[in-house]
Amino acid sequence: MNIVVNGQRITTQAASLSELLSEQGYGTAKVATAVNGTLAPASMRHEQKIADGDQIEIVAPMQGG
Amino acid sequence: MTIKFYDDEISSRFLIGTALYPSPAIMLEAIKASQAEIVTVSLRRESGTEQSGQNFWSFIKDSGAKVLPNTAGCKSVKEAVTTAHMAREIFETPWVKLEVIGEDDSLQPDIFGLVEAARILNEDGFQVFPYTTEDLVVAEKLITAGCEILMPWGAPIGSGRGLNNIYGLRSLRAHFPNIPLIVDAGIGLPSHAAAAMELGYDAVLLNTAVAKAGDPVLMAKAFALAIESGLQCYQADPIEKRDMAAPSTPVAGLPFWNQDHA
């Protein structure tokens, strides 16, 4: 299916958000995730299904003012 | 003298940003020199292959500072609220420096979106530090929305212009004597920070003026001294300005005086 991750269109076989993170190489990285503009908590990533057309954000700590 | 930001007692009146430094090592040195207890951080998209955010996070943890996550760059209530939710999960803090930006050239807060986002986040258990203007009506609405701290701008972010509206900042201080007020943004020089503290502000938040200085570590020290100086000045109750001179040397007993000259 086709989804958008961090603004980039990708094709994925991942059924869940946790599978997507593994597939995309995040491993144990400290990240937060949102699906279609709403927080997808880390504790729910296994249950969070991915659907065609989903917009997914994966963010990490960064410098800020 | 400590100050309370929501449930936390804070000693340092200097909050410092973590962006724009020449290197992570200099950032850490500057944070140490600033004696700040609170550093601002942000969230950005992370690549699965590069994972640059992971290194940054280990540096920040090494600093031992409390983190104040921001929603910098968010232009809508929805973006700001979702970013705050992600920040709370990743940084494990209810604090959020709430920014809803309304205009690109000035990075002026969208005060309508700000109030709405603040209401949503306060109801959801966040402790909101709203980046706002010196507008009294907006300040009142933010407090009604649950904010227990206000962070008016000194000038546009990164401009280094200092305090653009001293009258407005003084009015805000006078109207809300019991709300912690932090001047956030626009500070360029230590004297600007001292001026904010002399107005009775409780703290100053800045980033660019230190990070982009030729010697960020030395500038962090300079700001720490200025902020402490301004705080002590305010606590010492400075004199009022007057239009005419008032001799400091006693006039009584002045030689050569006689009543014919009076």
CSV table of C-alpha atoms in Angstrom, one decimal:
chain,number,residue,atom,x,y,z
A,1,MET,CA,0.0,0.0,0.0
A,2,ASN,CA,1.0,3.6,-0.4
A,3,ILE,CA,1.4,5.9,2.5
A,4,VAL,CA,3.2,9.2,3.3
A,5,VAL,CA,6.0,9.1,6.0
A,6,ASN,CA,7.4,12.4,7.1
A,7,GLY,CA,6.2,14.0,3.9
A,8,GLN,CA,7.6,11.4,1.6
A,9,ARG,CA,5.4,8.9,-0.4
A,10,ILE,CA,6.5,5.3,0.2
A,11,THR,CA,5.2,1.8,-0.5
A,12,THR,CA,5.0,-0.5,2.5
A,13,GLN,CA,4.0,-4.0,3.4
A,14,ALA,CA,3.8,-3.1,7.1
A,15,ALA,CA,0.4,-3.8,8.6
A,16,SER,CA,1.0,-1.9,11.9
A,17,LEU,CA,2.9,1.2,13.0
A,18,SER,CA,5.4,-0.9,14.9
A,19,GLU,CA,6.1,-3.0,11.8
A,20,LEU,CA,6.5,0.2,9.8
A,21,LEU,CA,9.1,1.5,12.3
A,22,SER,CA,11.1,-1.8,12.0
A,23,GLU,CA,10.8,-1.8,8.3
A,24,GLN,CA,12.1,1.8,8.0
A,25,GLY,CA,15.1,1.1,10.3
A,26,TYR,CA,14.1,3.0,13.4
A,27,GLY,CA,15.0,0.0,15.8
A,28,THR,CA,14.9,1.2,19.4
A,29,ALA,CA,15.2,4.9,18.5
A,30,LYS,CA,13.4,7.4,20.8
A,31,VAL,CA,10.7,8.7,18.5
A,32,ALA,CA,7.1,9.9,18.8
A,33,THR,CA,4.6,9.1,16.1
A,34,ALA,CA,1.4,10.6,14.8
A,35,VAL,CA,-1.1,9.1,12.3
A,36,ASN,CA,-3.2,11.4,10.3
A,37,GLY,CA,-2.4,14.3,12.6
A,38,THR,CA,-3.1,12.6,15.9
A,39,LEU,CA,-0.6,11.2,18.4
A,40,ALA,CA,-0.2,7.4,18.1
A,41,PRO,CA,1.2,6.5,21.5
A,42,ALA,CA,4.2,4.2,21.7
A,43,SER,CA,2.2,1.8,23.8
A,44,MET,CA,-0.4,1.5,21.0
A,45,ARG,CA,1.9,1.0,18.0
A,46,HIS,CA,1.4,-2.7,17.8
A,47,GLU,CA,-2.4,-2.2,17.5
A,48,GLN,CA,-2.2,0.9,15.3
A,49,LYS,CA,-3.1,-0.4,11.8
A,50,ILE,CA,-1.7,1.3,8.7
A,51,ALA,CA,-4.1,2.0,5.9
A,52,ASP,CA,-3.6,3.1,2.3
A,53,GLY,CA,-3.1,6.8,2.1
A,54,ASP,CA,-2.2,7.3,5.8
A,55,GLN,CA,-0.1,10.3,6.7
A,56,ILE,CA,2.5,9.4,9.3
A,57,GLU,CA,4.9,11.6,11.2
A,58,ILE,CA,7.9,10.1,13.0
A,59,VAL,CA,9.8,12.7,15.1
A,60,ALA,CA,12.7,12.8,17.6
A,61,PRO,CA,14.3,15.3,20.0
A,62,MET,CA,15.9,18.2,18.2
A,63,GLN,CA,17.5,21.5,19.0
A,64,GLY,CA,15.0,24.2,19.7
A,65,GLY,CA,14.8,27.8,21.0
B,1,MET,CA,15.4,33.5,45.6
B,2,THR,CA,13.5,30.7,43.8
B,3,ILE,CA,10.5,31.1,41.6
B,4,LYS,CA,7.7,28.6,41.0
B,5,PHE,CA,6.9,27.5,37.4
B,6,TYR,CA,3.8,25.4,38.0
B,7,ASP,CA,4.9,22.7,40.4
B,8,ASP,CA,8.6,23.3,40.1
B,9,GLU,CA,10.8,25.6,42.2
B,10,ILE,CA,13.5,27.1,39.9
B,11,SER,CA,16.6,29.0,41.0
B,12,SER,CA,18.0,30.4,37.7
B,13,ARG,CA,16.1,33.1,36.0
B,14,PHE,CA,17.8,32.3,32.7
B,15,LEU,CA,16.1,29.8,30.3
B,16,ILE,CA,18.3,29.0,27.3
B,17,GLY,CA,17.7,27.5,23.9
B,18,THR,CA,19.7,24.6,22.4
B,19,ALA,CA,19.7,25.6,18.7
B,20,LEU,CA,22.2,27.2,16.4
B,21,TYR,CA,25.4,26.5,18.3
B,22,PRO,CA,28.6,25.8,16.4
B,23,SER,CA,28.8,22.3,17.9
B,24,PRO,CA,27.1,20.2,20.6
B,25,ALA,CA,30.1,20.5,22.8
B,26,ILE,CA,29.9,24.3,22.7
B,27,MET,CA,26.2,24.1,23.4
B,28,LEU,CA,26.8,22.1,26.5
B,29,GLU,CA,29.5,24.5,27.7
B,30,ALA,CA,27.3,27.4,27.1
B,31,ILE,CA,24.4,25.8,29.0
B,32,LYS,CA,26.8,25.2,31.9
B,33,ALA,CA,28.1,28.8,31.7
B,34,SER,CA,24.5,30.2,31.7
B,35,GLN,CA,23.7,28.3,34.9
B,36,ALA,CA,20.3,27.8,33.4
B,37,GLU,CA,18.2,25.0,34.9
B,38,ILE,CA,15.8,24.9,32.0
B,39,VAL,CA,16.6,24.4,28.3
B,40,THR,CA,14.2,24.5,25.4
B,41,VAL,CA,14.1,21.7,22.9
B,42,SER,CA,12.0,20.7,19.9
B,43,LEU,CA,10.8,17.8,17.8
B,44,ARG,CA,11.7,17.3,14.1
B,45,ARG,CA,11.2,14.6,11.6
B,46,GLU,CA,13.6,11.7,12.2
B,47,SER,CA,15.1,9.6,9.4
B,48,GLY,CA,15.3,5.8,10.1
B,49,THR,CA,18.8,5.7,8.6
B,50,GLU,CA,20.4,8.9,10.1
B,51,GLN,CA,18.7,9.1,13.5
B,52,SER,CA,20.4,12.5,14.2
B,53,GLY,CA,17.9,13.2,17.0
B,54,GLN,CA,19.2,10.4,19.1
B,55,ASN,CA,22.7,11.9,19.5
B,56,PHE,CA,21.2,15.3,20.4
B,57,TRP,CA,19.0,13.7,23.1
B,58,SER,CA,22.0,12.1,24.7
B,59,PHE,CA,23.8,15.5,24.8
B,60,ILE,CA,20.7,17.1,26.5
B,61,LYS,CA,20.5,14.3,29.1
B,62,ASP,CA,24.1,14.9,29.9
B,63,SER,CA,23.4,18.5,30.6
B,64,GLY,CA,21.2,17.5,33.5
B,65,ALA,CA,18.8,20.4,32.7
B,66,LYS,CA,15.0,20.3,32.8
B,67,VAL,CA,13.6,20.4,29.3
B,68,LEU,CA,10.9,22.7,28.0
B,69,PRO,CA,9.7,21.3,24.7
B,70,ASN,CA,8.4,23.8,22.2
B,71,THR,CA,6.0,23.7,19.3
B,72,ALA,CA,8.1,26.0,17.2
B,73,GLY,CA,7.0,26.3,13.6
B,74,CYS,CA,3.4,25.2,14.2
B,75,LYS,CA,0.9,27.3,12.3
B,76,SER,CA,-2.4,25.8,13.4
B,77,VAL,CA,-4.0,24.7,16.6
B,78,LYS,CA,-4.1,21.1,15.4
B,79,GLU,CA,-0.4,21.0,14.6
B,80,ALA,CA,0.5,22.6,17.9
B,81,VAL,CA,-1.7,20.3,20.0
B,82,THR,CA,-0.4,17.2,18.2
B,83,THR,CA,3.2,18.3,18.5
B,84,ALA,CA,2.6,19.0,22.2
B,85,HIS,CA,1.2,15.5,22.6
B,86,MET,CA,4.3,14.0,20.9
B,87,ALA,CA,6.6,16.1,23.0
B,88,ARG,CA,4.9,15.0,26.2
B,89,GLU,CA,5.4,11.4,25.3
B,90,ILE,CA,9.0,11.7,24.2
B,91,PHE,CA,10.3,14.1,26.9
B,92,GLU,CA,8.1,12.8,29.6
B,93,THR,CA,7.1,16.3,30.9
B,94,PRO,CA,3.8,18.1,31.1
B,95,TRP,CA,5.6,21.4,30.2
B,96,VAL,CA,5.2,22.8,26.8
B,97,LYS,CA,6.4,26.1,25.3
B,98,LEU,CA,3.4,26.7,23.2
B,99,GLU,CA,4.0,28.5,19.9
B,100,VAL,CA,1.4,29.0,17.2
B,101,ILE,CA,3.0,31.2,14.6
B,102,GLY,CA,0.8,33.6,12.7
B,103,GLU,CA,3.1,35.4,10.3
B,104,ASP,CA,6.4,34.3,8.7
B,105,ASP,CA,8.3,37.6,8.6
B,106,SER,CA,7.8,38.5,12.2
B,107,LEU,CA,7.1,35.0,13.6
B,108,GLN,CA,4.4,36.8,15.5
B,109,PRO,CA,2.1,34.5,17.5
B,110,ASP,CA,-1.3,33.8,16.2
B,111,ILE,CA,-2.9,34.8,19.4
B,112,PHE,CA,-6.3,33.4,18.5
B,113,GLY,CA,-4.9,30.0,17.8
B,114,LEU,CA,-2.7,30.3,20.8
B,115,VAL,CA,-5.5,30.8,23.2
B,116,GLU,CA,-7.5,27.9,21.7
B,117,ALA,CA,-4.5,25.6,21.8
B,118,ALA,CA,-3.7,26.6,25.3
B,119,ARG,CA,-7.2,25.8,26.4
B,120,ILE,CA,-7.1,22.4,24.9
B,121,LEU,CA,-3.7,21.6,26.3
B,122,ASN,CA,-4.4,22.9,29.8
B,123,GLU,CA,-7.6,20.8,29.9
B,124,ASP,CA,-5.5,17.8,28.9
B,125,GLY,CA,-3.1,18.2,31.9
B,126,PHE,CA,-0.3,20.2,30.2
B,127,GLN,CA,1.5,23.0,32.0
B,128,VAL,CA,1.6,25.6,29.2
B,129,PHE,CA,4.2,28.3,28.8
B,130,PRO,CA,2.6,30.4,26.0
B,131,TYR,CA,4.7,32.4,23.7
B,132,THR,CA,2.6,35.5,23.3
B,133,THR,CA,2.6,39.2,22.8
B,134,GLU,CA,2.4,41.9,25.5
B,135,ASP,CA,-1.4,42.3,24.7
B,136,LEU,CA,-3.3,42.6,28.0
B,137,VAL,CA,-6.5,41.1,26.7
B,138,VAL,CA,-4.7,38.1,25.2
B,139,ALA,CA,-2.9,37.6,28.5
B,140,GLU,CA,-6.2,37.6,30.4
B,141,LYS,CA,-7.6,35.0,28.0
B,142,LEU,CA,-4.6,32.8,28.4
B,143,ILE,CA,-4.9,32.9,32.1
B,144,THR,CA,-8.6,32.1,31.9
B,145,ALA,CA,-7.6,29.2,29.6
B,146,GLY,CA,-5.5,27.8,32.5
B,147,CYS,CA,-2.1,29.2,31.9
B,148,GLU,CA,-0.2,30.1,35.1
B,149,ILE,CA,2.8,31.6,33.2
B,150,LEU,CA,3.0,34.1,30.4
B,151,MET,CA,5.9,34.5,27.9
B,152,PRO,CA,5.6,37.8,26.0
B,153,TRP,CA,8.0,38.5,23.3
B,154,GLY,CA,10.6,41.2,23.6
B,155,ALA,CA,10.9,41.5,19.8
B,156,PRO,CA,10.6,39.1,16.9
B,157,ILE,CA,12.4,35.7,17.3
B,158,GLY,CA,16.1,35.9,16.4
B,159,SER,CA,16.0,39.7,15.7
B,160,GLY,CA,18.2,40.8,18.6
B,161,ARG,CA,16.2,44.0,18.8
B,162,GLY,CA,15.7,43.9,22.6
B,163,LEU,CA,12.5,45.2,24.2
B,164,ASN,CA,10.4,46.7,21.4
B,165,ASN,CA,7.5,47.8,23.7
B,166,ILE,CA,8.7,48.7,27.1
B,167,TYR,CA,5.5,50.4,27.9
B,168,GLY,CA,3.5,47.3,27.0
B,169,LEU,CA,5.8,45.0,29.0
B,170,ARG,CA,5.6,47.3,32.0
B,171,SER,CA,1.8,47.4,31.7
B,172,LEU,CA,1.7,43.6,31.6
B,173,ARG,CA,3.8,43.3,34.7
B,174,ALA,CA,1.6,45.8,36.5
B,175,HIS,CA,-1.7,44.0,35.5
B,176,PHE,CA,-0.5,40.6,36.5
B,177,PRO,CA,1.7,41.0,39.5
B,178,ASN,CA,1.3,37.4,40.7
B,179,ILE,CA,1.8,35.6,37.3
B,180,PRO,CA,5.4,34.5,36.5
B,181,LEU,CA,6.3,36.5,33.4
B,182,ILE,CA,9.2,35.5,31.1
B,183,VAL,CA,10.5,37.6,28.3
B,184,ASP,CA,10.9,35.2,25.4
B,185,ALA,CA,12.5,36.1,22.1
B,186,GLY,CA,14.1,39.1,20.5
B,187,ILE,CA,16.9,39.6,23.1
B,188,GLY,CA,20.2,40.6,21.5
B,189,LEU,CA,22.4,41.9,24.3
B,190,PRO,CA,22.8,41.3,28.0
B,191,SER,CA,21.6,44.9,28.6
B,192,HIS,CA,18.3,43.9,27.0
B,193,ALA,CA,17.9,41.0,29.4
B,194,ALA,CA,18.9,43.2,32.4
B,195,ALA,CA,16.3,45.7,31.3
B,196,ALA,CA,13.6,43.0,31.2
B,197,MET,CA,14.5,42.0,34.8
B,198,GLU,CA,14.6,45.6,35.9
B,199,LEU,CA,11.0,45.9,34.8
B,200,GLY,CA,10.1,43.1,37.3
B,201,TYR,CA,10.1,40.2,34.9
B,202,ASP,CA,10.7,36.9,36.5
B,203,ALA,CA,13.0,35.4,33.9
B,204,VAL,CA,14.4,35.6,30.4
B,205,LEU,CA,14.4,33.0,27.7
B,206,LEU,CA,16.8,33.4,24.8
B,207,ASN,CA,18.8,31.4,22.3
B,208,THR,CA,20.2,33.1,19.2
B,209,ALA,CA,22.0,35.9,21.1
B,210,VAL,CA,24.2,33.3,22.8
B,211,ALA,CA,24.4,30.6,20.2
B,212,LYS,CA,25.3,33.0,17.3
B,213,ALA,CA,27.8,35.1,19.4
B,214,GLY,CA,31.4,34.9,18.4
B,215,ASP,CA,32.1,33.2,21.8
B,216,PRO,CA,28.8,31.6,22.9
B,217,VAL,CA,30.2,30.4,26.2
B,218,LEU,CA,31.4,33.8,27.2
B,219,MET,CA,28.2,35.4,26.1
B,220,ALA,CA,26.2,32.9,28.2
B,221,LYS,CA,28.2,34.1,31.2
B,222,ALA,CA,27.5,37.7,30.3
B,223,PHE,CA,23.8,37.1,30.1
B,224,ALA,CA,23.8,35.2,33.4
B,225,LEU,CA,25.5,38.2,35.1
B,226,ALA,CA,23.1,40.7,33.4
B,227,ILE,CA,20.0,38.7,34.4
B,228,GLU,CA,21.1,38.4,38.0
B,229,SER,CA,22.0,42.0,38.0
B,230,GLY,CA,18.6,43.0,36.7
B,231,LEU,CA,16.9,40.8,39.3
B,232,GLN,CA,18.8,42.3,42.1
B,233,CYS,CA,18.1,45.8,40.8
B,234,TYR,CA,14.4,45.2,40.8
B,235,GLN,CA,14.5,43.7,44.3
B,236,ALA,CA,16.5,46.8,45.5
B,237,ASP,CA,13.6,49.1,44.4
B,238,PRO,CA,15.3,51.6,42.0
B,239,ILE,CA,14.7,55.3,42.1
B,240,GLU,CA,12.2,57.0,39.8
B,241,LYS,CA,13.3,59.2,36.9
B,242,ARG,CA,12.9,62.9,37.3
B,243,ASP,CA,13.1,65.8,34.8
B,244,MET,CA,15.3,68.2,36.7
B,245,ALA,CA,18.6,67.7,38.5
B,246,ALA,CA,18.7,67.0,42.2
B,247,PRO,CA,22.1,67.5,43.9
B,248,SER,CA,23.5,64.5,45.5
B,249,THR,CA,26.0,66.5,47.6
B,250,PRO,CA,24.2,68.2,50.5
B,251,VAL,CA,23.5,71.9,49.9
B,252,ALA,CA,23.3,72.9,53.6
B,253,GLY,CA,26.6,74.4,54.7
B,254,LEU,CA,27.8,75.2,51.2
B,255,PRO,CA,30.7,77.6,51.3
B,256,PHE,CA,30.4,81.0,49.7
B,257,TRP,CA,26.6,81.0,50.0
B,258,ASN,CA,24.9,84.0,51.5
B,259,GLN,CA,21.4,85.1,51.8
B,260,ASP,CA,21.8,87.9,49.2
B,261,HIS,CA,22.2,85.2,46.5
B,262,ALA,CA,19.1,83.3,47.5
